[in-house]
Short mmCIF file of C-alpha atoms in Angstrom, two decimals:
data_model
loop_
_atom_site.label_atom_id
_atom_site.label_comp_id
_atom_site.label_asym_id
_atom_site.label_seq_id
_atom_site.Cartn_x
_atom_site.Cartn_y
_atom_site.Cartn_z
CA LEU F 1436 -3.21 -27.27 67.57
CA THR F 1437 -1.27 -28.62 64.61
CA LEU F 1438 0.86 -30.80 66.86
CA MET F 1439 -2.32 -32.06 68.56
CA ALA F 1440 -3.76 -32.90 65.14
CA LYS F 1441 -0.66 -34.93 64.32
CA ALA F 1442 -0.93 -36.72 67.66
CA HIS F 1443 -4.58 -37.60 66.97
CA GLU F 1444 -3.54 -38.87 63.53
CA ARG F 1445 -0.94 -41.15 65.14
CA ASP F 1446 -3.62 -42.41 67.48
CA GLY F 1447 -5.97 -43.13 64.60
CA ASP F 1448 -8.58 -40.56 65.68
CA ILE F 1449 -9.25 -38.88 62.34
CA ASP F 1450 -12.28 -36.88 63.56
CA LEU F 1451 -10.30 -35.19 66.31
CA MET F 1452 -7.45 -34.61 63.89
CA GLY F 1453 -9.81 -32.74 61.58
CA GLU F 1454 -11.24 -30.68 64.43
CA ARG F 1455 -7.79 -29.52 65.51
CA LEU F 1456 -6.75 -28.65 61.96
CA ALA F 1457 -9.93 -26.62 61.54
CA LEU F 1458 -9.24 -24.77 64.79
CA ALA F 1459 -5.69 -24.05 63.62
CA VAL F 1460 -7.11 -22.36 60.53
CA GLU F 1461 -9.51 -20.35 62.67
CA VAL F 1462 -6.98 -19.08 65.24
CA SER F 1463 -4.40 -18.30 62.53
CA ASP F 1464 -7.00 -16.20 60.66
CA SER F 1465 -6.81 -18.43 57.58
CA ALA F 1466 -3.03 -18.32 57.31
CA PRO F 1467 -1.74 -20.09 54.19
CA GLU F 1468 0.18 -22.93 55.84
CA GLU F 1469 -2.65 -23.92 58.18
CA SER F 1470 -5.23 -23.57 55.42
CA LEU F 1471 -3.24 -25.72 53.02
CA ARG F 1472 -2.78 -28.42 55.66
CA TYR F 1473 -6.49 -28.53 56.49
CA ALA F 1474 -7.48 -28.43 52.83
CA ARG F 1475 -5.24 -31.44 52.08
CA PHE F 1476 -6.93 -33.29 54.94
CA LEU F 1477 -10.36 -32.41 53.56
CA THR F 1478 -9.58 -33.54 50.02
CA GLU F 1479 -8.25 -36.85 51.36
CA GLN F 1480 -11.65 -37.24 53.03
CA GLY F 1481 -13.44 -36.49 49.74
CA ARG F 1482 -14.72 -33.12 51.01
CA ASP F 1483 -13.61 -30.97 48.10
CA GLN F 1484 -16.26 -28.29 48.50
CA VAL F 1485 -15.24 -27.59 52.08
CA ALA F 1486 -11.59 -27.54 50.99
CA ILE F 1487 -12.43 -24.94 48.33
CA SER F 1488 -14.09 -22.76 50.95
CA VAL F 1489 -11.05 -22.99 53.23
CA LEU F 1490 -8.63 -22.19 50.41
CA GLU F 1491 -10.73 -19.34 49.02
CA ASP F 1492 -10.82 -17.71 52.45
CA ALA F 1493 -7.02 -18.02 52.66
CA ARG F 1494 -6.67 -16.69 49.12
CA GLN F 1495 -8.46 -13.48 50.10
CA LYS F 1496 -5.81 -12.92 52.79
CA ALA F 1497 -2.84 -13.98 50.64
CA PRO F 1498 -3.83 -13.49 46.98
CA GLN F 1499 -0.30 -14.04 45.67
CA ASN F 1500 0.46 -17.25 47.53
CA LEU F 1501 1.35 -19.70 44.77
CA GLN F 1502 0.71 -22.85 46.82
CA LEU F 1503 -2.85 -21.75 47.61
CA LEU F 1504 -3.56 -21.00 43.97
CA GLN F 1505 -2.09 -24.30 42.77
CA GLN F 1506 -4.01 -26.37 45.30
CA LEU F 1507 -7.23 -24.61 44.37
CA ALA F 1508 -6.43 -25.20 40.69
CA ASP F 1509 -5.99 -28.94 41.31
CA ILE F 1510 -9.46 -29.16 42.87
CA TYR F 1511 -11.11 -27.07 40.15
CA LEU F 1512 -9.47 -29.19 37.42
CA ARG F 1513 -10.71 -32.41 39.03
CA ALA F 1514 -14.20 -30.94 39.27
CA ARG F 1515 -13.99 -29.66 35.67
CA SER F 1516 -14.84 -26.19 36.98
CA TRP F 1517 -13.31 -24.38 34.02
CA PRO F 1518 -14.38 -20.76 34.76
CA GLN F 1519 -12.98 -20.95 38.29
CA ALA F 1520 -9.75 -22.50 37.03
CA GLN F 1521 -9.48 -19.84 34.33
CA ALA F 1522 -9.81 -17.13 36.97
CA LEU F 1523 -6.76 -18.63 38.69
CA VAL F 1524 -4.82 -18.46 35.42
CA ASP F 1525 -5.62 -14.76 35.19
CA GLN F 1526 -4.53 -14.24 38.78
CA LEU F 1527 -1.24 -16.11 38.19
CA ARG F 1528 -0.52 -13.90 35.19
CA SER F 1529 -0.82 -10.84 37.41
CA ILE F 1530 1.91 -12.09 39.76
CA ASP F 1531 5.38 -10.97 38.67
CA THR F 1532 7.51 -13.93 39.78
CA PRO F 1533 9.26 -16.64 37.72
CA GLU F 1534 7.24 -19.36 39.48
CA ALA F 1535 3.91 -17.71 38.67
CA ARG F 1536 4.97 -17.08 35.05
CA GLN F 1537 5.72 -20.79 34.76
CA ALA F 1538 2.54 -21.93 36.51
CA ALA F 1539 0.12 -19.82 34.41
CA PRO F 1540 0.66 -21.50 30.99
CA THR F 1541 0.87 -24.91 32.64
CA LEU F 1542 -2.57 -24.42 34.19
CA GLN F 1543 -3.94 -22.89 30.98
CA ALA F 1544 -2.77 -25.95 29.03
CA ALA F 1545 -4.34 -28.29 31.61
CA ILE F 1546 -7.68 -26.51 31.26
CA LEU F 1547 -7.56 -26.83 27.47
CA GLN F 1548 -6.66 -30.50 27.73
CA GLY F 1549 -9.54 -31.05 30.12
CA GLN F 1550 -11.82 -29.50 27.50
CA ASN F 1551 -10.32 -31.86 24.89
CA ARG F 1552 -8.74 -28.93 23.03
CA ILE F 1553 -5.46 -30.76 22.56
CA GLU F 1554 -4.03 -28.67 19.73
CA ASP F 1555 -4.79 -25.43 21.58
CA SER F 1556 -3.13 -26.88 24.66
CA LEU F 1557 -0.01 -27.79 22.70
CA ALA F 1558 0.07 -24.30 21.17
CA VAL F 1559 0.06 -22.72 24.65
CA LEU F 1560 2.89 -24.98 25.76
CA GLN F 1561 4.85 -24.41 22.57
CA ALA F 1562 4.67 -20.68 23.13
CA GLY F 1563 6.48 -21.21 26.42
CA VAL F 1564 9.41 -22.98 24.80
CA GLY F 1565 10.90 -20.12 22.79
CA ASP F 1566 14.45 -20.35 21.53
CA ASP F 1567 16.17 -21.41 24.76
CA VAL F 1568 15.65 -24.78 26.45
CA SER F 1569 18.88 -24.69 28.44
CA GLU F 1570 19.17 -26.11 31.92
CA GLY F 1571 18.67 -22.65 33.40
CA ASP F 1572 15.32 -21.95 31.72
CA ARG F 1573 12.96 -23.93 33.90
CA GLN F 1574 9.81 -22.65 32.22
CA ALA F 1575 10.92 -23.71 28.73
CA THR F 1576 12.07 -27.09 29.99
CA ARG F 1577 8.79 -27.68 31.78
CA SER F 1578 6.89 -26.76 28.61
CA VAL F 1579 8.87 -29.30 26.56
CA VAL F 1580 8.16 -31.99 29.14
CA LEU F 1581 4.44 -31.21 29.11
CA ILE F 1582 4.33 -31.21 25.28
CA VAL F 1583 5.87 -34.69 25.18
CA GLN F 1584 3.56 -35.94 27.94
CA THR F 1585 0.51 -34.52 26.17
CA GLN F 1586 1.44 -36.20 22.90
CA ILE F 1587 1.98 -39.53 24.65
CA ARG F 1588 -1.37 -39.33 26.44
CA ASN F 1589 -3.03 -38.79 23.08
CA GLY F 1590 -1.36 -41.79 21.49
CA LYS F 1591 1.16 -39.77 19.48
CA VAL F 1592 4.27 -41.51 20.78
CA GLN F 1593 6.25 -41.23 17.56
CA GLU F 1594 5.43 -37.53 17.28
CA ALA F 1595 6.66 -37.12 20.87
CA ARG F 1596 9.88 -38.95 19.94
CA THR F 1597 10.47 -36.77 16.90
CA TYR F 1598 9.80 -33.53 18.78
CA LEU F 1599 12.06 -34.46 21.68
CA ASP F 1600 14.87 -35.50 19.34
CA GLU F 1601 14.69 -32.10 17.64
CA VAL F 1602 14.95 -30.25 20.96
CA LEU F 1603 17.77 -32.49 22.20
CA THR F 1604 19.74 -31.79 19.03
CA LYS F 1605 19.86 -28.13 20.07
CA PHE F 1606 20.15 -28.62 23.84
CA PRO F 1607 21.80 -32.02 24.46
CA ASP F 1608 23.08 -31.18 27.96
CA ASN F 1609 19.74 -30.38 29.62
CA PRO F 1610 19.48 -33.06 32.32
CA ASP F 1611 15.68 -32.91 32.57
CA LEU F 1612 15.40 -33.56 28.86
CA GLN F 1613 17.98 -36.36 29.12
CA MET F 1614 15.78 -37.95 31.77
CA LEU F 1615 12.72 -37.50 29.58
CA ASP F 1616 14.63 -39.07 26.68
CA ALA F 1617 15.49 -42.17 28.70
CA ASN F 1618 11.90 -42.44 29.99
CA LEU F 1619 10.55 -42.24 26.46
CA HIS F 1620 12.95 -44.95 25.27
CA ALA F 1621 11.71 -47.18 28.13
CA LEU F 1622 8.09 -46.46 27.22
CA MET F 1623 8.80 -47.46 23.62
CA GLY F 1624 10.45 -50.70 24.71
CA GLU F 1625 13.93 -49.51 23.74
CA MET F 1626 15.52 -50.78 26.94
CA ASP F 1627 19.18 -50.58 25.90
CA GLN F 1628 18.86 -46.89 25.08
CA ALA F 1629 16.92 -46.28 28.30
CA GLU F 1630 19.58 -48.08 30.36
CA ALA F 1631 22.36 -46.09 28.72
CA GLY F 1632 20.51 -42.84 29.42
CA TYR F 1633 19.94 -43.59 33.09
CA ARG F 1634 23.54 -44.72 33.59
CA ALA F 1635 24.82 -41.49 32.04
CA LEU F 1636 22.63 -39.47 34.42
CA ILE F 1637 23.85 -41.50 37.41
CA GLU F 1638 27.43 -40.77 36.45
CA ARG F 1639 26.62 -37.08 36.05
CA PHE F 1640 24.53 -36.81 39.23
CA PRO F 1641 25.77 -39.54 41.61
CA GLN F 1642 23.81 -38.16 44.59
CA ASN F 1643 20.42 -38.18 42.81
CA ASP F 1644 18.44 -41.36 43.47
CA LEU F 1645 15.80 -40.85 40.73
CA PRO F 1646 17.85 -42.18 37.76
CA VAL F 1647 18.95 -45.05 39.99
CA ARG F 1648 15.35 -46.03 40.70
CA LEU F 1649 14.38 -45.77 37.05
CA LEU F 1650 17.40 -47.84 36.01
CA LEU F 1651 16.47 -50.49 38.59
CA GLY F 1652 13.01 -50.66 36.99
CA VAL F 1653 14.48 -51.24 33.52
CA LEU F 1654 16.93 -53.87 34.75
CA SER F 1655 14.21 -55.65 36.73
CA ALA F 1656 11.90 -55.67 33.68
CA ASN F 1657 14.72 -57.27 31.68
CA GLY F 1658 15.30 -59.94 34.34
CA GLN F 1659 18.79 -58.67 35.10
CA GLN F 1660 18.62 -59.35 38.84
CA ASP F 1661 22.39 -59.46 39.34
CA GLN F 1662 22.64 -56.00 37.83
CA VAL F 1663 19.74 -54.80 40.03
CA ASN F 1664 21.61 -55.87 43.16
CA GLU F 1665 24.87 -54.34 41.93
CA VAL F 1666 23.35 -50.97 41.01
CA LEU F 1667 21.36 -50.74 44.26
CA GLN F 1668 24.37 -51.64 46.42
CA ALA F 1669 26.57 -49.09 44.68
CA ALA F 1670 23.90 -46.41 45.07
CA LEU F 1671 23.45 -47.15 48.78
CA GLU F 1672 27.19 -46.84 49.30
CA ARG F 1673 26.94 -43.31 47.88
CA MET F 1674 23.59 -42.49 49.55
CA PRO F 1675 23.27 -44.79 52.61
CA THR F 1676 20.26 -42.97 54.07
CA ALA F 1677 18.27 -42.38 50.86
CA PRO F 1678 14.70 -43.38 51.84
CA ASN F 1679 13.57 -44.45 48.38
CA LEU F 1680 16.57 -46.72 47.91
CA LEU F 1681 16.16 -48.24 51.38
CA TRP F 1682 12.51 -48.88 50.54
CA ILE F 1683 13.54 -50.77 47.40
CA LYS F 1684 16.07 -52.75 49.44
CA ALA F 1685 13.40 -53.70 51.99
CA SER F 1686 11.05 -54.86 49.23
CA MET F 1687 13.79 -56.97 47.67
CA LEU F 1688 14.64 -58.56 51.02
CA GLU F 1689 10.98 -59.33 51.59
CA ARG F 1690 10.67 -60.99 48.17
CA ALA F 1691 13.79 -63.02 48.99
CA GLU F 1692 12.04 -64.07 52.26
CA ASP F 1693 14.71 -62.36 54.36
CA PHE F 1694 12.02 -60.99 56.65
CA ASP F 1695 14.36 -60.04 59.51
CA GLY F 1696 16.45 -58.05 57.06
CA ALA F 1697 13.38 -56.30 55.68
CA ILE F 1698 12.16 -55.46 59.18
CA GLU F 1699 15.58 -54.03 60.02
CA VAL F 1700 15.46 -51.71 57.00
CA TYR F 1701 11.88 -50.63 57.74
CA GLU F 1702 12.86 -49.95 61.36
CA ALA F 1703 15.55 -47.60 60.06
CA LEU F 1704 13.07 -45.88 57.75
CA TYR F 1705 10.53 -45.56 60.57
CA ALA F 1706 13.18 -44.11 62.90
CA SER F 1707 14.08 -41.44 60.32
CA ASP F 1708 10.45 -40.55 59.48
CA SER F 1709 7.81 -42.04 61.73
CA SER F 1710 5.09 -39.93 60.08
CA ASN F 1711 5.20 -42.00 56.86
CA VAL F 1712 2.01 -44.05 57.03
CA VAL F 1713 3.07 -46.56 54.35
CA VAL F 1714 6.34 -47.31 56.19
CA ALA F 1715 4.36 -47.67 59.41
CA ASN F 1716 1.92 -50.07 57.77
CA ASN F 1717 4.63 -52.20 56.16
CA LEU F 1718 6.66 -52.41 59.35
CA ALA F 1719 3.66 -53.33 61.52
CA SER F 1720 2.52 -55.89 58.94
CA LEU F 1721 5.94 -57.57 58.77
CA ILE F 1722 6.25 -57.69 62.55
CA THR F 1723 2.87 -59.34 63.05
CA THR F 1724 3.37 -61.75 60.14
CA HIS F 1725 6.88 -62.93 60.94
CA ARG F 1726 7.41 -62.40 64.67
CA GLU F 1727 5.54 -63.76 67.66
CA GLY F 1728 5.00 -62.75 71.26
CA THR F 1729 3.02 -60.13 73.15
CA GLU F 1730 5.85 -57.62 73.02
CA ASN F 1731 5.94 -57.71 69.21
CA ILE F 1732 2.15 -57.47 68.97
CA GLU F 1733 2.08 -54.38 71.19
CA ARG F 1734 4.98 -52.86 69.28
CA ALA F 1735 3.05 -53.34 66.04
CA PHE F 1736 -0.08 -51.89 67.62
CA SER F 1737 1.76 -48.76 68.76
CA ILE F 1738 3.00 -48.25 65.19
CA ALA F 1739 -0.31 -49.01 63.49
CA ARG F 1740 -2.82 -47.17 65.71
CA ARG F 1741 -2.98 -44.39 63.10
CA LEU F 1742 -4.60 -46.90 60.70
CA ARG F 1743 -7.84 -46.93 62.67
CA GLY F 1744 -10.68 -45.72 60.45
CA THR F 1745 -8.61 -46.12 57.29
CA GLU F 1746 -10.27 -46.87 53.96
CA VAL F 1747 -7.18 -48.41 52.36
CA PRO F 1748 -7.64 -52.22 52.12
CA ALA F 1749 -3.98 -53.05 52.88
CA PHE F 1750 -4.05 -50.78 55.93
CA LYS F 1751 -7.35 -52.31 57.05
CA ASP F 1752 -5.79 -55.75 56.80
CA THR F 1753 -2.78 -54.76 58.92
CA TYR F 1754 -4.84 -53.09 61.63
CA GLY F 1755 -7.55 -55.75 61.68
CA TRP F 1756 -5.00 -58.54 62.07
CA ILE F 1757 -3.34 -56.72 64.96
CA GLU F 1758 -6.73 -56.42 66.67
CA TYR F 1759 -7.21 -60.17 66.09
CA LEU F 1760 -3.87 -60.91 67.75
CA ARG F 1761 -4.89 -58.69 70.67
CA GLY F 1762 -8.09 -60.71 71.09
CA ASN F 1763 -10.51 -58.05 69.85
CA PHE F 1764 -12.28 -60.30 67.35
CA GLU F 1765 -15.37 -58.22 66.59
CA GLU F 1766 -13.23 -55.14 66.03
CA ALA F 1767 -10.92 -57.22 63.87
CA LEU F 1768 -13.84 -58.46 61.78
CA SER F 1769 -14.98 -54.92 60.95
CA TYR F 1770 -11.60 -54.32 59.30
CA LEU F 1771 -10.76 -57.74 57.89
CA GLU F 1772 -13.99 -58.26 55.93
CA PRO F 1773 -13.59 -55.13 53.76
CA ALA F 1774 -9.83 -55.75 53.59
CA ALA F 1775 -10.32 -59.24 52.16
CA ALA F 1776 -12.86 -57.89 49.69
CA GLY F 1777 -10.43 -55.21 48.55
CA LEU F 1778 -7.48 -57.63 48.45
CA SER F 1779 -9.35 -60.45 46.78
CA SER F 1780 -6.20 -62.05 45.33
CA ASP F 1781 -4.10 -61.76 48.50
CA ALA F 1782 -3.80 -65.11 50.27
CA LEU F 1783 -2.78 -63.63 53.64
CA ALA F 1784 -5.75 -61.26 53.67
CA GLN F 1785 -8.08 -64.23 53.09
CA TYR F 1786 -6.27 -66.19 55.81
CA HIS F 1787 -6.70 -63.35 58.27
CA LEU F 1788 -10.42 -63.17 57.61
CA GLY F 1789 -10.83 -66.95 57.82
CA MET F 1790 -9.08 -67.02 61.18
CA VAL F 1791 -11.33 -64.37 62.69
CA TYR F 1792 -14.40 -66.21 61.37
CA ALA F 1793 -13.13 -69.32 63.15
CA LYS F 1794 -12.67 -67.44 66.42
CA LEU F 1795 -16.20 -66.08 66.18
CA GLY F 1796 -17.67 -69.54 65.60
CA ARG F 1797 -18.65 -68.88 62.01
CA ASP F 1798 -17.32 -72.25 60.88
CA SER F 1799 -18.88 -72.35 57.45
CA ASP F 1800 -17.48 -68.90 56.55
CA ALA F 1801 -14.14 -69.86 58.06
CA ALA F 1802 -13.94 -73.05 56.00
CA THR F 1803 -14.77 -71.26 52.77
CA THR F 1804 -12.34 -68.43 53.37
CA LEU F 1805 -9.46 -70.54 54.63
CA SER F 1806 -9.85 -72.92 51.70
CA ARG F 1807 -9.68 -69.95 49.36
CA ALA F 1808 -6.54 -68.72 51.12
CA LEU F 1809 -4.85 -72.11 50.75
CA ASP F 1810 -5.76 -72.31 47.06
CA MET F 1811 -4.15 -68.90 46.54
CA ALA F 1812 -1.09 -69.71 48.66
CA GLY F 1813 -0.16 -72.81 46.68
CA ASP F 1814 3.09 -74.23 48.08
CA SER F 1815 4.01 -71.11 50.11
CA PRO F 1816 6.20 -72.10 53.07
CA LEU F 1817 4.78 -69.39 55.35
CA PRO F 1818 3.69 -70.93 58.67
CA GLN F 1819 0.38 -69.04 58.48
CA PHE F 1820 -0.84 -71.43 55.82
CA GLN F 1821 -0.01 -74.48 57.91
CA GLN F 1822 -2.03 -72.79 60.67
CA ALA F 1823 -4.84 -72.39 58.12
CA ARG F 1824 -4.73 -76.15 57.39
CA ASP F 1825 -4.75 -76.99 61.10
CA THR F 1826 -7.66 -74.63 61.78
CA LEU F 1827 -9.59 -75.97 58.78
CA ALA F 1828 -9.13 -79.54 60.00
CA ALA F 1829 -10.37 -78.62 63.50
CA LEU F 1830 -13.62 -77.04 62.28
CA SER F 1831 -16.85 -78.95 62.78
CA PRO F 1832 -17.32 -81.57 60.01
CA PRO F 1833 -20.41 -79.96 58.43
CA ALA F 1834 -18.62 -76.63 58.09
CA ALA F 1835 -15.35 -78.16 56.97
CA SER F 1836 -17.09 -80.15 54.28
CA GLY F 1837 -18.82 -77.04 53.05
CA ASN F 1838 -22.36 -78.29 53.89
CA PRO F 1839 -24.86 -75.87 55.46
#
């Protein structure tokens, strides 16, 4: 049933996907894994109350399952259901595992923050720090991180800096705190210190791509593009299949207008994990934007079918344009209108909508929308915008002039 649900998701049939996930919960007698999977689906659909019911049923069968409790806690926190969230804290405290002992104060602090009891929240977190914040004490380290994050969220950046410096003086080798230190320097605009911190972490953990990605962000913000390319290339030599680094490479190739290179990288990412919907969207979008021919259109359609029924504007734009290229103009319109509204500053999204208006004989709408796309595009060399000019010129004179 779970495999069938995934197949329906790939085919873009979200209703059937949900039905199969629900049946999987039923036949497994509310087993944790199936319940968690269905609950995630429900929350993505905005059906939190149904998700709570599914998770509570599973919780009765597996009262010490930490994932169930944490997912329930996330929903209760979003809903500001403090008594229900507090009950989960009490249940976590009754579970004698390191993970539960770490999760309980974290959840308690989140409840207090949600109630705007910031000082109480900090006191709970501080109690979890104790005298040891070494690399091996995950609970203490997590508490320090949350204290700093809480202070930052409440505008107390300098207090966060002072507190972290005090902890680092005692435990300078804790890598999580070193990462937090570099992040805080970046937040405060101290880019040289942030860069030095990330480079030290890269040297210490050469197979971890997180400090690499954060360093790339700092270098990019400083306009050090040569350094960006050098750091990324060196990281990919160490970690040639790291998805996050390949994603950055694809984005850089796309910005450099090396579209074939970007497609090649996305093809590799899709081959390694075809379930990633963002990779699927980006690959299908690049194929239909920069390659022609029926074979490429059908290839893009096979990748993007899962986007049917999506509410994400960028995904709507990709799927709607593929339907346009396949000649299904009314279907395309139902996706491209909301996509263009959601991507109001995206020239290609406006172009897509203008083209479908033209195919449907809505010349006035086509003229307005294509003109808007061209204004946004400026001097872009993409052939789509020359097509927009040609289409605009071919519209009937009253529409092209903007008259009713």
